[in-house]
XYZ file of C-alpha atoms in Angstrom:
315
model
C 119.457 71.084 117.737
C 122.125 71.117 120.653
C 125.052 68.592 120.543
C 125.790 67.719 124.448
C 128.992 65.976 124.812
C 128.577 63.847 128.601
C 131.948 63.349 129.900
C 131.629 59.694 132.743
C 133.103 59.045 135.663
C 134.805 56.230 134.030
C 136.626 59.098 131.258
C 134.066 58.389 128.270
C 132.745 61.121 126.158
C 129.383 60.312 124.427
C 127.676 62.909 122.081
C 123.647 63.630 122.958
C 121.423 65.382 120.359
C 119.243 67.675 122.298
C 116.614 70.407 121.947
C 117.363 73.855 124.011
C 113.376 72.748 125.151
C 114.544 69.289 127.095
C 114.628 69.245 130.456
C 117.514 68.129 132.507
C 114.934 65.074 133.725
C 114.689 64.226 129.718
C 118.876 64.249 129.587
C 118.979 61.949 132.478
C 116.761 59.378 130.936
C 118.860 59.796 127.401
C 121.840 59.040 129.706
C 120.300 56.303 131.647
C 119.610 55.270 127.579
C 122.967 55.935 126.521
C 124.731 53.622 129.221
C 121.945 50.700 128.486
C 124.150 50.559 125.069
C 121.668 52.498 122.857
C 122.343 55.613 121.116
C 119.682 58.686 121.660
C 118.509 58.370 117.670
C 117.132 54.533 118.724
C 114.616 56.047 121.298
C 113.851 59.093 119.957
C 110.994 59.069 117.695
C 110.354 62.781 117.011
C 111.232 66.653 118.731
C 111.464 65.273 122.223
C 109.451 62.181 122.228
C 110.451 59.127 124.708
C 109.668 55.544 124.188
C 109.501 53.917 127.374
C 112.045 50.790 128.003
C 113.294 48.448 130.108
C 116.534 50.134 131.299
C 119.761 49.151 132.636
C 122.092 51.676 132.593
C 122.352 54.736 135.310
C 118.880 55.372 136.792
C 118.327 59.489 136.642
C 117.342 59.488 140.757
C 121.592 57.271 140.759
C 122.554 60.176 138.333
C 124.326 63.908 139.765
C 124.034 65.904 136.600
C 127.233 69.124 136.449
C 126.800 71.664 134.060
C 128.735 75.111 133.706
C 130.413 73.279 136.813
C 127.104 73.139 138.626
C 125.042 70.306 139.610
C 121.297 70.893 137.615
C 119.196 69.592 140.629
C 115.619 71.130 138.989
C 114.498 68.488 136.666
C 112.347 70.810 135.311
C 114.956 73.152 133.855
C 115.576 73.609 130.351
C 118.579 73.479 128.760
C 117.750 76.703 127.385
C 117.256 78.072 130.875
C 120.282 77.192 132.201
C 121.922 78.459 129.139
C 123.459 75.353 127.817
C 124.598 75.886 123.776
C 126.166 73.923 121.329
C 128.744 72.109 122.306
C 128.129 72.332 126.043
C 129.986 69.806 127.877
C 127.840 67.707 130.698
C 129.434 65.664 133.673
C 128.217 63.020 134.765
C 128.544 62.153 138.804
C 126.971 59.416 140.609
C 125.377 58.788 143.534
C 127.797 57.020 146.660
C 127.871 53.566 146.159
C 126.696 52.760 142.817
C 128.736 52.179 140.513
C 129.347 52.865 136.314
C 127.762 49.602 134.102
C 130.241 48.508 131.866
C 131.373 50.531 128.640
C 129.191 50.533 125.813
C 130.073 49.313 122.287
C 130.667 51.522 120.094
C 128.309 51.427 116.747
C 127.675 53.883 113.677
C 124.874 55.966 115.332
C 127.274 56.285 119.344
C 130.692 56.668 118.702
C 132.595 56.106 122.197
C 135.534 57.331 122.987
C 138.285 57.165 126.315
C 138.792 61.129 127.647
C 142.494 61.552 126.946
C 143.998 61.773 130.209
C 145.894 64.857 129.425
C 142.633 66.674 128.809
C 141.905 69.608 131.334
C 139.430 68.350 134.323
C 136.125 70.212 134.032
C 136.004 72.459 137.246
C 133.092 71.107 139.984
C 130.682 73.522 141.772
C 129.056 71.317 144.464
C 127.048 72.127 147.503
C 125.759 69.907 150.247
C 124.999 69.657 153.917
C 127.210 68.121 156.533
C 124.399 65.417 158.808
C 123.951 64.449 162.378
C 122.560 67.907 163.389
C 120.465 67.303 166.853
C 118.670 69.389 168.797
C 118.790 73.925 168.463
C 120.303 74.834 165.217
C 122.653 77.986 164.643
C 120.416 80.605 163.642
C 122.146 81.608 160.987
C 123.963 78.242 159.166
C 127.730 78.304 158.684
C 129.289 76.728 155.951
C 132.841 75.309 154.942
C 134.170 76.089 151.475
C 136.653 73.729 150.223
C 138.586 74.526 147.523
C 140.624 71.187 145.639
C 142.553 72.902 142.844
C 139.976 74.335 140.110
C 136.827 72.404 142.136
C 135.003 74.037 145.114
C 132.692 71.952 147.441
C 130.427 74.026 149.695
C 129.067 72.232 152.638
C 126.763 73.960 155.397
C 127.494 72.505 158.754
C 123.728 73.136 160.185
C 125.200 71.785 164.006
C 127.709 74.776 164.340
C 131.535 74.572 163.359
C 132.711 73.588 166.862
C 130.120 70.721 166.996
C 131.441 69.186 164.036
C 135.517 67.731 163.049
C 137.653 67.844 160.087
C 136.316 64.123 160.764
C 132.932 64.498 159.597
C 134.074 67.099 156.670
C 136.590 64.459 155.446
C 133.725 61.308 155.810
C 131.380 63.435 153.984
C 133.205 64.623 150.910
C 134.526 61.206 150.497
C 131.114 59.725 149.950
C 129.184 62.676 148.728
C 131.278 64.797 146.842
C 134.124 63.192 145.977
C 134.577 61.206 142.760
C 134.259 57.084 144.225
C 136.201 54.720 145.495
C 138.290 57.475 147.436
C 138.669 57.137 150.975
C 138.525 59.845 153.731
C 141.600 58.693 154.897
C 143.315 59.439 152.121
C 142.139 63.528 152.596
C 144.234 65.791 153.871
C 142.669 69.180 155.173
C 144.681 72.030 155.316
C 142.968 75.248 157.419
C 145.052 78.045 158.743
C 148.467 76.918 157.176
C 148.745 73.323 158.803
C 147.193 69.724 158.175
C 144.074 69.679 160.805
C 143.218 66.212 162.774
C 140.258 63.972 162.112
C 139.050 64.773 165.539
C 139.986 68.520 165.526
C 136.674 70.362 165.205
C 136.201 72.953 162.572
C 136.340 75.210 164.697
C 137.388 76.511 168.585
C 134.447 78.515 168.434
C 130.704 78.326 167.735
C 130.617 81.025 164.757
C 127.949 81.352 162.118
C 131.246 83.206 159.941
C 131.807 80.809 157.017
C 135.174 79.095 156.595
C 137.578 78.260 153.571
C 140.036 74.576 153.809
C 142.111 73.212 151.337
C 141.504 69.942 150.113
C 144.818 67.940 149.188
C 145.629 64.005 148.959
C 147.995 62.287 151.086
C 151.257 61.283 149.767
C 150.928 58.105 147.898
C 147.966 58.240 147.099
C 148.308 58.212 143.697
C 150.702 55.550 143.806
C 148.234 53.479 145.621
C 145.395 54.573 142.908
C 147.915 52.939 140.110
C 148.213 49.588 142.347
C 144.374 49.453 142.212
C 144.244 49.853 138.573
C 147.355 47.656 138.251
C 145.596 44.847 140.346
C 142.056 45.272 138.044
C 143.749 44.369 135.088
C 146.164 41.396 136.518
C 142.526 40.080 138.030
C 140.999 39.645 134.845
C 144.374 38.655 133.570
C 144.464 35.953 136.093
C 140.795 34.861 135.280
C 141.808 33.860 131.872
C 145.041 32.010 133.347
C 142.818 29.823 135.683
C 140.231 29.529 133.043
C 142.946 28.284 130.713
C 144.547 26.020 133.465
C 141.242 24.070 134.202
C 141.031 23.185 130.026
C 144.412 22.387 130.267
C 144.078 20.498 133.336
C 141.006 18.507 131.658
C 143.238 17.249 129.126
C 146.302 16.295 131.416
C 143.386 14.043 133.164
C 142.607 12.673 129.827
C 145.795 11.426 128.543
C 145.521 14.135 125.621
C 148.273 15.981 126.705
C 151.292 16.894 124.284
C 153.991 19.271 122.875
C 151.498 22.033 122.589
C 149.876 21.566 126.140
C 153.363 21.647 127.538
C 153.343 24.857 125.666
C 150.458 26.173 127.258
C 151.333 25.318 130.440
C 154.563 26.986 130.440
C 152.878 30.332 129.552
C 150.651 30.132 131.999
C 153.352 28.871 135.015
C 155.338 32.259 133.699
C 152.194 34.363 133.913
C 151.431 33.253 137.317
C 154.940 33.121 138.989
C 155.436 37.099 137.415
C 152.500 38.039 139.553
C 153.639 36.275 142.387
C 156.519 38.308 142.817
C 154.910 41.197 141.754
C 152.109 41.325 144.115
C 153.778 42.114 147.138
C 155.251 45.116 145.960
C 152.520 46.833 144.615
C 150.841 49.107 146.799
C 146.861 49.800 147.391
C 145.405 51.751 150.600
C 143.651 50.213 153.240
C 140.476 49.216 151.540
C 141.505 47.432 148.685
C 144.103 45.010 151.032
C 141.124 42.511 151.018
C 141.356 42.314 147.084
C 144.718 42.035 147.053
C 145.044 39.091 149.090
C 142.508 37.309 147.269
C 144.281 37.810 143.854
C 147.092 36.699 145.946
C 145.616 33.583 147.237
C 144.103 32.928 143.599
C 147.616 33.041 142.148
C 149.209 30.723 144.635
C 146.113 28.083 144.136
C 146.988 28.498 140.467
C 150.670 27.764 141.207
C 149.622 24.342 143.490
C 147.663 23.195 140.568
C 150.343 24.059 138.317
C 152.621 22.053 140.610
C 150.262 19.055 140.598
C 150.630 18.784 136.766
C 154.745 19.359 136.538
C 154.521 15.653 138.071
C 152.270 14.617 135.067
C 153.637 16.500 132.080
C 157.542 17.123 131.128
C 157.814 20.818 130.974
């Protein structure tokens, strides 16, 4: 018996009881299992049986599968084959656009826990194929290695490397490649000692030599990736406020207003006017602006309605 441990993208690490015999099709379904909130033992009934359910976690075809820092496309592979032992560590990547179901609770047969953040990032092998090749192909198929710290991301460029930008690289390893939610604009490609442009092509001349870039962020980035995470948790924050404003706001109506609701409201009039000062100085790139000015808006319809009620209620 194998123990897998299957490092998400959202830093869990979940423990898999495996056979060296199991395909890597049978470890997607135990993951697409695993992320429905049941544990492997609950659908396993004996050495590599499957009892079919309804599931609602992360379909195998939404699943990328890294192993040894690989992706396992073959579904027919065994672990054995690939030469996967004890204590083999699995990463799982998903397909652009979908997106991780919610955490599952932990219980005696799963124990969940979050991937400490100091923790070494597994290194990624990926290879894929750069689209909107028309017409004659290169004979022989060029290809652009791009190298991102410890990861390396092989793409073949099938319409030549002066047909295609640092553009199209950037657009595809953003929502191929690329962990998600990170936007090619925020990729900065670095070939031949200098930053290209997005509408530089690869290259000045139609060779089928392969190429080598270097993949780095541009600066803030991270500091916008902490304003995302910082405006996820004041969202749900803020959800709780307004729920706890319309129960307060219920009662005001009522007449059954006292000491305590004046409490309460106080609480939640700090709450809100903290993020109303906050959320202008937090910053987010380009794509999350949208969400920021809704919490934004949400915050200052909390603050009317918290006006409204100051007339009502002696704070």
């Amino acid at each position: 018996m194998l123990k897998l441990v299957v490092a998400t993208p959202d830093k869990r690490k979940v423990e898999l009881d495996c056979l060296p015999t199991d395909t890597f099709a049978e470890v997607k379904s135990r993951i697409e299992a695993m992320t429905n909130h049941l544990s492997w033992q609950s659908v396993r009934t004996d050495l590599g049986a499957l009892v079919p359910e309804a599931a609602t976690g992360v379909p195998p075809e939404k699943q990328r599968l890294l192993c040894n820092g690989r992706e396992r496309k073959d579904g027919k592979e065994t672990l054995g084959s690939a030469g996967v032992g004890a204590k083999s560590k699995l990463m799982l990547m998903l397909a652009p656009g979908y997106s991780m179901p919610a955490a599952p609770i932990a219980s005696a047969s799963q124990e969940v826990a979050p991937e400490p953040e100091e923790a070494e990032a597994e290194a990624v092998e990926l290879e894929g194929e750069l689209p909107g090749a028309t017409g004659a192909m290169a004979q022989a198929v060029p290809s652009v290695l791009v190298r991102q710290g410890r990861h390396r991301y092989k793409v073949r460029v099938p319409q030549g490397l002066k047909e295609a930008t640092f553009g199209d690289l950037a657009d595809f390893l953003a929502a191929q490649m690329l962990p998600p939610g990170i936007p090619s604009s925020e990729l900065r490609l670095i070939s031949k000692g200098k930053t290209a442009s997005r509408d530089e092509p690869l290259s000045d001349q139609q060779s089928c030599k392969d190429m080598s870039v270097m993949l780095l962020f541009r600066e803030g980035f991270h500091v916008a990736a902490e304003g995302a995470r910082w405006m996820a948790e004041k969202g749900e924050e803020l959800a709780q406020a307004e729920a706890r404003l319309m129960s307060l706001s219920k009662r005001v109506e009522a007449n059954f207003s006292d000491a305590e609701t004046s409490l309460q409201l106080t609480e939640v009039a700090g709450f809100i006017d903290t993020l109303l000062q906050s959320v202008d100085s937090v910053r987010v790139n380009s794509m999350k602006l949208p969400q920021m000015e809704e919490l934004r808006n949400r915050a200052m319809k909390a603050d009317e309605r918290l006006k409204e009620l100051r007339k009502t209620v002696r704070f």
